[in-house]
Amino acid sequence: MIPKYTIEFSLPSGRHPYQSHYSTDDPVTCEEFVSELLDRGMRIKTIRHEGVELPRAEFDRVVKTAAGMLVSKRICASLGIKPDEEHFRFGFAA
């Protein structure tokens, strides 16, 4: 059975970059994982849905959503506020 979402990413380490992938059936978990990759500065190579690479617009939407989640988390931690207040004040997705 093909997982719904597969993310291929790499971790640069010297001359031989480490490449790996992560699979999930949940779209929210996919976005959360992309958020973690962005936070750690990993290179995101492809995001596939049911074995097919996402079109650029859909790929960009996933990355944008994940970036909003990361920003939201950072604002909440830095200001000591809850996600609801962050969303009301700053408008990022919690």
Coordinates of C-alpha atoms in Angstrom, one line a residue:
M1 CA 0.0 0.0 0.0
I2 CA 1.4 3.4 -1.0
P3 CA 1.4 6.0 1.8
K4 CA -0.7 9.1 1.0
Y5 CA 2.3 11.5 1.6
T6 CA 6.0 10.9 1.2
I7 CA 8.6 13.6 1.9
E8 CA 12.1 13.2 0.5
F9 CA 14.7 15.3 2.3
S10 CA 18.4 15.6 2.8
L11 CA 20.7 16.6 5.6
P12 CA 23.9 18.1 4.2
S13 CA 26.9 16.6 6.0
G14 CA 30.2 17.2 4.3
R15 CA 30.8 15.8 0.8
H16 CA 28.1 13.1 1.1
P17 CA 24.7 14.4 2.0
Y18 CA 22.4 12.1 4.0
Q19 CA 19.1 11.5 2.1
S20 CA 16.0 10.1 3.6
H21 CA 12.2 10.1 3.4
Y22 CA 9.2 10.2 5.7
S23 CA 5.8 8.8 5.0
T24 CA 2.4 9.4 6.5
D25 CA -1.3 9.1 5.6
D26 CA -2.3 12.2 7.5
P27 CA -2.0 15.6 5.7
V28 CA -1.6 17.5 9.0
T29 CA 1.2 15.3 10.1
C30 CA 2.8 15.9 6.7
E31 CA 2.6 19.6 7.3
E32 CA 4.0 19.3 10.8
F33 CA 6.9 17.3 9.5
V34 CA 7.7 19.8 6.8
S35 CA 7.6 22.5 9.6
E36 CA 10.2 20.5 11.5
L37 CA 12.4 20.2 8.4
L38 CA 12.1 24.0 7.8
D39 CA 13.1 24.6 11.5
R40 CA 16.2 22.4 11.1
G41 CA 17.3 23.8 7.8
M42 CA 16.9 20.6 5.9
R43 CA 16.6 20.5 2.2
I44 CA 13.2 19.4 1.0
K45 CA 13.5 17.6 -2.3
T46 CA 10.0 16.4 -3.1
I47 CA 6.6 15.8 -1.6
R48 CA 4.6 13.1 -3.1
H49 CA 0.9 12.3 -2.7
E50 CA 0.0 8.7 -3.4
G51 CA 3.3 8.2 -5.3
V52 CA 2.9 11.3 -7.5
E53 CA 5.0 14.4 -7.0
L54 CA 2.9 17.3 -6.0
P55 CA 2.5 20.1 -8.5
R56 CA 4.5 23.2 -7.7
A57 CA 1.4 25.2 -6.5
E58 CA 0.4 22.4 -4.0
F59 CA 4.0 21.9 -2.9
D60 CA 4.3 25.6 -2.2
R61 CA 1.0 25.6 -0.3
V62 CA 2.3 22.8 2.0
V63 CA 5.5 24.7 2.6
K64 CA 3.7 27.9 3.3
T65 CA 1.3 26.2 5.7
A66 CA 4.2 24.6 7.5
A67 CA 6.1 27.9 7.7
G68 CA 3.0 29.5 9.3
M69 CA 2.9 26.7 11.8
L70 CA 6.6 27.2 12.7
V71 CA 6.2 31.0 13.0
S72 CA 3.1 30.5 15.2
K73 CA 5.0 28.1 17.5
R74 CA 7.9 30.6 17.8
I75 CA 5.7 33.6 18.5
C76 CA 3.8 31.6 21.2
A77 CA 7.1 30.5 22.9
S78 CA 8.7 34.0 22.7
L79 CA 5.7 35.9 24.0
G80 CA 4.4 33.3 26.3
I81 CA 0.9 33.3 24.7
K82 CA -1.5 30.6 23.7
P83 CA -2.1 29.7 20.0
D84 CA -5.6 31.3 20.1
E85 CA -4.2 34.6 21.1
E86 CA -1.3 34.4 18.6
H87 CA -3.8 33.7 15.8
F88 CA -6.0 36.6 16.9
R89 CA -3.1 39.0 17.2
F90 CA -0.8 37.9 14.4
G91 CA -3.0 35.7 12.1
F92 CA -0.7 32.7 11.7
A93 CA -2.1 29.2 11.7
A94 CA -1.8 27.5 15.0

